[in-house]
Short mmCIF file of C-alpha atoms and ligand atoms in Angstrom, two decimals:
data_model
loop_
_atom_site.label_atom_id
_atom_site.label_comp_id
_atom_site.label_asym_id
_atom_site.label_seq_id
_atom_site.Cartn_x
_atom_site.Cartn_y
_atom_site.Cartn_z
CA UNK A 90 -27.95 -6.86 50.93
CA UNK A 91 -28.43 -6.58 46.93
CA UNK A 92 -27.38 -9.93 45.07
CA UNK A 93 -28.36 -8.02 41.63
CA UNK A 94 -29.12 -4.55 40.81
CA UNK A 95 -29.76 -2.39 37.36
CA UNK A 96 -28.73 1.40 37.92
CA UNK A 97 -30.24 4.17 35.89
CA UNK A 98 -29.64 1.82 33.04
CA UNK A 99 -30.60 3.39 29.81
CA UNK A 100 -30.57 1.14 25.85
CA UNK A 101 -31.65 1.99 22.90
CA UNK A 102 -31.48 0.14 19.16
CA UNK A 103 -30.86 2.32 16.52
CA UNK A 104 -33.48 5.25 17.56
CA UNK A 105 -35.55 3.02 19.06
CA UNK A 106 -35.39 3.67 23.23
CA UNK A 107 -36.25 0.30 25.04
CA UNK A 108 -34.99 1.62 28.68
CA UNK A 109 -34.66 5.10 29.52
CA UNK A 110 -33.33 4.92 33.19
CA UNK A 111 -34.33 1.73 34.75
CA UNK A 112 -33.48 1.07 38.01
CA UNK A 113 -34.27 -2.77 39.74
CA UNK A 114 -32.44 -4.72 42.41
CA UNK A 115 -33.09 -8.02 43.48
CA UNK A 116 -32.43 -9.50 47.24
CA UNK A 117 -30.92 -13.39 47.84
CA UNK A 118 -33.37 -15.71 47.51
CA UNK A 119 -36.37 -12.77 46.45
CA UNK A 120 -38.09 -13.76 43.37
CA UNK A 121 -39.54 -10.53 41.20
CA UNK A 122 -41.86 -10.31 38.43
CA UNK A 123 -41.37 -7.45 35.89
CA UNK A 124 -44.81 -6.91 34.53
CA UNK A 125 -45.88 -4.62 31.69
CA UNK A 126 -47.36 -3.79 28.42
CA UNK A 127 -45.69 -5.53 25.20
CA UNK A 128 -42.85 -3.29 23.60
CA UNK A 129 -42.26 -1.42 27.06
CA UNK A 130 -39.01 -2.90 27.89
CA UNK A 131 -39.40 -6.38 30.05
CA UNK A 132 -37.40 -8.53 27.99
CA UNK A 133 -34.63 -5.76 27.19
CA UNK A 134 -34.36 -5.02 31.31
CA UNK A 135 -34.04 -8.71 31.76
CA UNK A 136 -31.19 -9.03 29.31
CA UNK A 137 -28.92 -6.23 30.34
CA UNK A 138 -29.85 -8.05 34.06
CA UNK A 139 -28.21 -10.90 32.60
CA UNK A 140 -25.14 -9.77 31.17
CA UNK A 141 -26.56 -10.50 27.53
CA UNK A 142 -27.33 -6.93 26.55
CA UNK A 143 -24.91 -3.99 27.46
CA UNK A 144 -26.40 -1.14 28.36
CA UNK A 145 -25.74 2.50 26.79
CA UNK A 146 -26.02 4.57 30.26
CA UNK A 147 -26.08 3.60 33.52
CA UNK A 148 -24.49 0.29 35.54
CA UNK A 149 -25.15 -3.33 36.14
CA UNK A 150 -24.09 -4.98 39.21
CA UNK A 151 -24.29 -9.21 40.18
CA UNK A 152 -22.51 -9.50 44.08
CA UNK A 153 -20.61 -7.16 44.45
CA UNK A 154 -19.21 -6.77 40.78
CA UNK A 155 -19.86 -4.73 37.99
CA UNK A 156 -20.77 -6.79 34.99
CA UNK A 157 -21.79 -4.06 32.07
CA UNK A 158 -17.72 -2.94 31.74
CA UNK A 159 -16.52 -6.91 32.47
CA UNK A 160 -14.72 -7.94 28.73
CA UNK A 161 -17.54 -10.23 27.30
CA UNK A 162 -15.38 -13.71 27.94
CA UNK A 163 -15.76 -13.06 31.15
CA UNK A 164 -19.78 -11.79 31.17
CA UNK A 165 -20.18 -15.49 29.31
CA UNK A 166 -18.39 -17.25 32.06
CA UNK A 167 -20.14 -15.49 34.28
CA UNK A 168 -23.57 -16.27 32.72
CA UNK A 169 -22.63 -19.70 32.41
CA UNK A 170 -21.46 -20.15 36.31
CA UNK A 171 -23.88 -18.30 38.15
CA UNK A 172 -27.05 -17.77 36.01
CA UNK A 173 -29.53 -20.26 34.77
CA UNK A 174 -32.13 -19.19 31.81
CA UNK A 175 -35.91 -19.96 31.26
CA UNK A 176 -37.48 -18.48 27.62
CA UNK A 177 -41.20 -18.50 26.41
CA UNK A 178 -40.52 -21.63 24.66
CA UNK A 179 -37.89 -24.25 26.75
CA UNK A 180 -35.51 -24.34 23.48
CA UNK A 181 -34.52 -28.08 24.74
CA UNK A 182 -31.78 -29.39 22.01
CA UNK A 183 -34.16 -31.74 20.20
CA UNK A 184 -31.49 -33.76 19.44
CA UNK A 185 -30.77 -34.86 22.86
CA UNK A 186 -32.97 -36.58 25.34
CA UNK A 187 -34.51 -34.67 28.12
CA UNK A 188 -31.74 -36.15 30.71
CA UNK A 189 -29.14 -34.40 28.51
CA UNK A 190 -31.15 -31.77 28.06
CA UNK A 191 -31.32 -31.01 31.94
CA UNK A 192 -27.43 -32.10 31.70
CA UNK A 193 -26.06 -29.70 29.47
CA UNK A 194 -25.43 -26.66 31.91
CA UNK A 195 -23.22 -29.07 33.75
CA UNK A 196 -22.03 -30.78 30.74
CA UNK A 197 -20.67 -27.07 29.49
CA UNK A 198 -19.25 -26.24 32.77
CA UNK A 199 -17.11 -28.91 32.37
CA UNK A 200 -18.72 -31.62 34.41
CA UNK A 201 -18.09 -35.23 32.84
CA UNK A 202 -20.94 -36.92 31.43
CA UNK A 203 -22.00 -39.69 34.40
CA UNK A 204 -21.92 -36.77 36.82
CA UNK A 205 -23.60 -34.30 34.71
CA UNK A 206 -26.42 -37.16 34.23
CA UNK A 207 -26.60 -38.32 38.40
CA UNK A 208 -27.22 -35.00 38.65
CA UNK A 209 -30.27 -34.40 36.46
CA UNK A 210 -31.85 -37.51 37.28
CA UNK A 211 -33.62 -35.89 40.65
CA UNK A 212 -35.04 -33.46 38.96
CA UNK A 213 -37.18 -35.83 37.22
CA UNK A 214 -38.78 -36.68 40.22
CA UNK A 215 -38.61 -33.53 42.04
CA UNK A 216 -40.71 -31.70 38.99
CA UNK A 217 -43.25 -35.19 37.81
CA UNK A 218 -41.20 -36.23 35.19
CA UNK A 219 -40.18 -39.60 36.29
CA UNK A 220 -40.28 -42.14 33.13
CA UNK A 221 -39.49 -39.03 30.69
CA UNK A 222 -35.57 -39.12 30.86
CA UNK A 223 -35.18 -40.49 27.68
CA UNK A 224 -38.00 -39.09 25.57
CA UNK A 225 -36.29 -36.43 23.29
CA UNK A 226 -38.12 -33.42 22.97
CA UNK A 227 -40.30 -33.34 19.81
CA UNK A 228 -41.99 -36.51 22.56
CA UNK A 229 -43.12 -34.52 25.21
CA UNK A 230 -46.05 -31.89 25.63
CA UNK A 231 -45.84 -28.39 25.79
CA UNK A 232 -45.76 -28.63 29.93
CA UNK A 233 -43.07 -31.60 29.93
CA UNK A 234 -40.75 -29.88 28.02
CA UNK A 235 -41.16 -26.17 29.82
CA UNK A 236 -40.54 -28.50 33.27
CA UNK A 237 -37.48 -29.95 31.78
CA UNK A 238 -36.39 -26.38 30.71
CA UNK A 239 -36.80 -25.71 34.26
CA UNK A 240 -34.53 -28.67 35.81
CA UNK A 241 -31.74 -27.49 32.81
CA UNK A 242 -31.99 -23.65 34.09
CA UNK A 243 -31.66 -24.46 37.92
CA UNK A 244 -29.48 -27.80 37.84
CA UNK A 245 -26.20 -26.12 38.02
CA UNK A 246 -27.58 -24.06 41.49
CA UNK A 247 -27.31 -20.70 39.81
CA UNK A 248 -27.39 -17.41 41.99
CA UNK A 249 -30.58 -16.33 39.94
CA UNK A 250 -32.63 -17.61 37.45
CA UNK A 251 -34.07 -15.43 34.86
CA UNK A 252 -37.43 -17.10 32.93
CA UNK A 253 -38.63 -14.50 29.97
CA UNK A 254 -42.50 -15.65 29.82
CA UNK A 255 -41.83 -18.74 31.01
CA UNK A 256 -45.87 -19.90 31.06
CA UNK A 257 -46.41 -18.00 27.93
CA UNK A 258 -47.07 -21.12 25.43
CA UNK A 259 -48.82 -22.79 27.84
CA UNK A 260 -52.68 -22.87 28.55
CA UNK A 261 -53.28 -21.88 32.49
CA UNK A 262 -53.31 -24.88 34.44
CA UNK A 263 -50.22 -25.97 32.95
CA UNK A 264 -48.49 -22.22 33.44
CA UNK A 265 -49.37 -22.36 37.24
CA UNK A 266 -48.11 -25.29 37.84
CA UNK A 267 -44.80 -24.83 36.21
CA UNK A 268 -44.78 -21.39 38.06
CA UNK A 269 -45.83 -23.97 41.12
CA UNK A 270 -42.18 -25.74 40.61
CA UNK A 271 -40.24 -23.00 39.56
CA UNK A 272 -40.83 -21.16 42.79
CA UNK A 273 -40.75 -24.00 45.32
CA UNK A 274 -37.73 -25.27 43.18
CA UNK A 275 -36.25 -21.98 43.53
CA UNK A 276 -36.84 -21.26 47.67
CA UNK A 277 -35.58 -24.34 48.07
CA UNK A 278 -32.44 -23.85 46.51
CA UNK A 279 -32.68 -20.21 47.52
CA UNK A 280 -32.17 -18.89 44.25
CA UNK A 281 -32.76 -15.45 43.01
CA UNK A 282 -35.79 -15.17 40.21
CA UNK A 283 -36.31 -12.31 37.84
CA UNK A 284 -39.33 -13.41 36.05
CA UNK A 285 -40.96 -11.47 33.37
CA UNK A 286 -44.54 -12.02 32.52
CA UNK A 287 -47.65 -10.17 31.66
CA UNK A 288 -49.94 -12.34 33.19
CA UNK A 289 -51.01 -11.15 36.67
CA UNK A 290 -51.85 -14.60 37.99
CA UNK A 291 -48.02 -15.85 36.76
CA UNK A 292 -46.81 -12.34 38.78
CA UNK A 293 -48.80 -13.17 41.88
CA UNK A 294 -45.97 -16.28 42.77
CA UNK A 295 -43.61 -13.82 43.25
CA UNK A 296 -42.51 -11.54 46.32
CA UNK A 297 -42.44 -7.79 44.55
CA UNK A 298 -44.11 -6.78 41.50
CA UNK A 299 -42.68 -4.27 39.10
CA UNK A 300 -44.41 -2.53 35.59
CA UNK A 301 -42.28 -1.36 33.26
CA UNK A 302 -43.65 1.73 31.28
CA UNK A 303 -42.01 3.53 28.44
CA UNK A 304 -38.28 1.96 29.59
CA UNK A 305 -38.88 2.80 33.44
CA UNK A 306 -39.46 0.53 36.32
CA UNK A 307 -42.40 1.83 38.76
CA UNK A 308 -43.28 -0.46 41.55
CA UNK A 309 -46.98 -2.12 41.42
CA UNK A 310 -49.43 0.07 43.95
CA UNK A 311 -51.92 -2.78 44.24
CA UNK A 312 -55.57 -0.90 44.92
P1 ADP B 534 -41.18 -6.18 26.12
O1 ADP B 534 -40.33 -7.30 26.59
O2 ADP B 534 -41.76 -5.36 27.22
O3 ADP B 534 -42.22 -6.60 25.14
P2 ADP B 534 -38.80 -5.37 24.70
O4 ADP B 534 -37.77 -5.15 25.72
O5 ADP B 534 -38.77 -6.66 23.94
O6 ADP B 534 -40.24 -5.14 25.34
O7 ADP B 534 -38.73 -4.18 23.64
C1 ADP B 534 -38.68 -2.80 24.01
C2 ADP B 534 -38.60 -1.95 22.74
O8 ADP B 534 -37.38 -2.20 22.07
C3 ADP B 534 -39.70 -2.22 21.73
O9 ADP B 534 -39.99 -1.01 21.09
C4 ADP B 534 -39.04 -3.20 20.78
O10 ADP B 534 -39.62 -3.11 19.51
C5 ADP B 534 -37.60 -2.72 20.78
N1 ADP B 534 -36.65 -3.81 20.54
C6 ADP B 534 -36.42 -4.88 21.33
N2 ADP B 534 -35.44 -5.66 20.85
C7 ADP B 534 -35.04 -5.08 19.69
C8 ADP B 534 -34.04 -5.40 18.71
N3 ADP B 534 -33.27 -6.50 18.83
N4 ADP B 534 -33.91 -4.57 17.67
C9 ADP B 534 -34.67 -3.46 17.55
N5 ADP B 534 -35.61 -3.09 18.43
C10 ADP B 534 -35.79 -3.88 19.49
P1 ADP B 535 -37.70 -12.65 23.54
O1 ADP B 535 -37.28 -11.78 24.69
O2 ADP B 535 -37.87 -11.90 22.27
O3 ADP B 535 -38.83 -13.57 23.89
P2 ADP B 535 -35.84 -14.74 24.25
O4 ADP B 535 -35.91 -14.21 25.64
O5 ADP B 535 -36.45 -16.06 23.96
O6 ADP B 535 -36.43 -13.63 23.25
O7 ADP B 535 -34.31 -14.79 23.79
C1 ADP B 535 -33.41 -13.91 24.38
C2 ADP B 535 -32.08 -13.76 23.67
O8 ADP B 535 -31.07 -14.15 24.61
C3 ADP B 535 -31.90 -14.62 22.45
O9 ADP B 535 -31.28 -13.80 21.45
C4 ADP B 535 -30.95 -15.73 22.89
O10 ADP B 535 -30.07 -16.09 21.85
C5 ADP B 535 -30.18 -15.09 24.01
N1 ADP B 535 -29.80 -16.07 25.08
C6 ADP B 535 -30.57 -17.01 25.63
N2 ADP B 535 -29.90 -17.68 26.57
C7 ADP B 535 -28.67 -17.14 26.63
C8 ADP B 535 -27.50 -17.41 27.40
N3 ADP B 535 -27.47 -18.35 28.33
N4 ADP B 535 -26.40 -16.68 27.19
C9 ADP B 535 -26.43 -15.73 26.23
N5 ADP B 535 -27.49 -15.43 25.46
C10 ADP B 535 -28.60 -16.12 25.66
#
């Protein structure tokens, strides 16, 4: 079975082509990378995964429904129900604390506050951040604060995550081991990862390896 799938999918902005007939699916519970040279597409693919980008050509299914022709109140709802996000740099709310910040995909699905916050508090624990629920954002390191980007893009159990160089401000200890938690976090929940990188150790964590060249998705042929 296919939980998420890009068909032929073709974008370009203004005369610039990003993806000239991409094609990428995604099992329950598989985690892939999307590898690839900078400017060939990764971060583009990922979008029109996600329902943020619409592609020109070609179709975008999430179980069993079409999402690229969905009216974009519902692609939002969507997004905000089923999919959790992880960027290059964890774009916490500095004005918040790190609980809220872990809180707010709950918080905007219309959770109430004391329920939204019982739920974030495990994932202090679960991901070594015990003692850091309060700290606001501008107070943690660069590894805190891509963890607690991590508890905010999984607390709300979404089908799949999608993390756009999600080690990529971080030196490499620190990337592995938030690529540690973000895939144990993930097979335990069983979530779905699309993870794009261009760092071959951050690729190794996951189950299939793609490259993305000139807008098309080849799989890796490892030597
Ligand atoms: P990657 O993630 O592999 O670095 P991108 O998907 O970001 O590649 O970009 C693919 C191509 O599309 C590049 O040529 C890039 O310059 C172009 N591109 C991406 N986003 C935009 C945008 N918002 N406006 C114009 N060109 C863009
Ligand atoms: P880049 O691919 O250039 O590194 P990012 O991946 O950090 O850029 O940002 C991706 C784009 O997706 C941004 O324009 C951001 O506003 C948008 N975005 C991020 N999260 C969501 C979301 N949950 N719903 C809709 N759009 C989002």
């Amino acid at each position: 079975m296919t939980l998420l799938e890009a068909r032929d999918v073709a974008l370009s902005f203004g005369q610039t082509p990003a993806l000239r007939g991409a094609t990428l699916s995604a099992q329950p519970g598989e985690i892939v990378a999307i590898m690839g040279p900078s400017g060939s597409g990764k971060s583009t693919l990922l979008h029109c995964l996600a329902g943020i980008l619409v592609p020109d050509q070609g179709e975008i299914w999430f179980d069993g429904q079409r999402i690229d022709t969905m009216n974009e109140s519902r692609r939002s709802l969507l997004r905000r129900d089923r999919f959790g996000f992880v960027f290059q740099f964890g774009q916490l709310v500095p004005e918040l604390t790190a609980e809220e910040n872990v809180a707010l995909p709950l918080l905007l699905g219309g959770v109430r506050r004391p329920a939204a916050l019982r739920r974030a508090r495990p994932w202090f624990e679960r991901l070594g951040l015990a003692g850091l629920e309060r700290r606001r954002s501008g107070e943690l390191s660069g590894g805190q604060a891509q963890r607690v980007a991590l508890a905010r893009g999984l607390v709300a159990e979404p089908g799949v995550l999608f993390a756009d160089e999600p080690t990529g401000a971080l030196d490499t200890l620190t990337g592995e081991q938030v690529m540690d938690l973000l895939v144990s976090s993930a097979r335990e929940q069983g979530t779905t990862v699309v993870v794009v990188t261009h760092e071959a150790r951050v690729a190794a964590y996951a189950d299939r390896q793609v490259v993305v060249r000139d807008g098309k998705v080849n799989a890796l042929v490892t030597a």
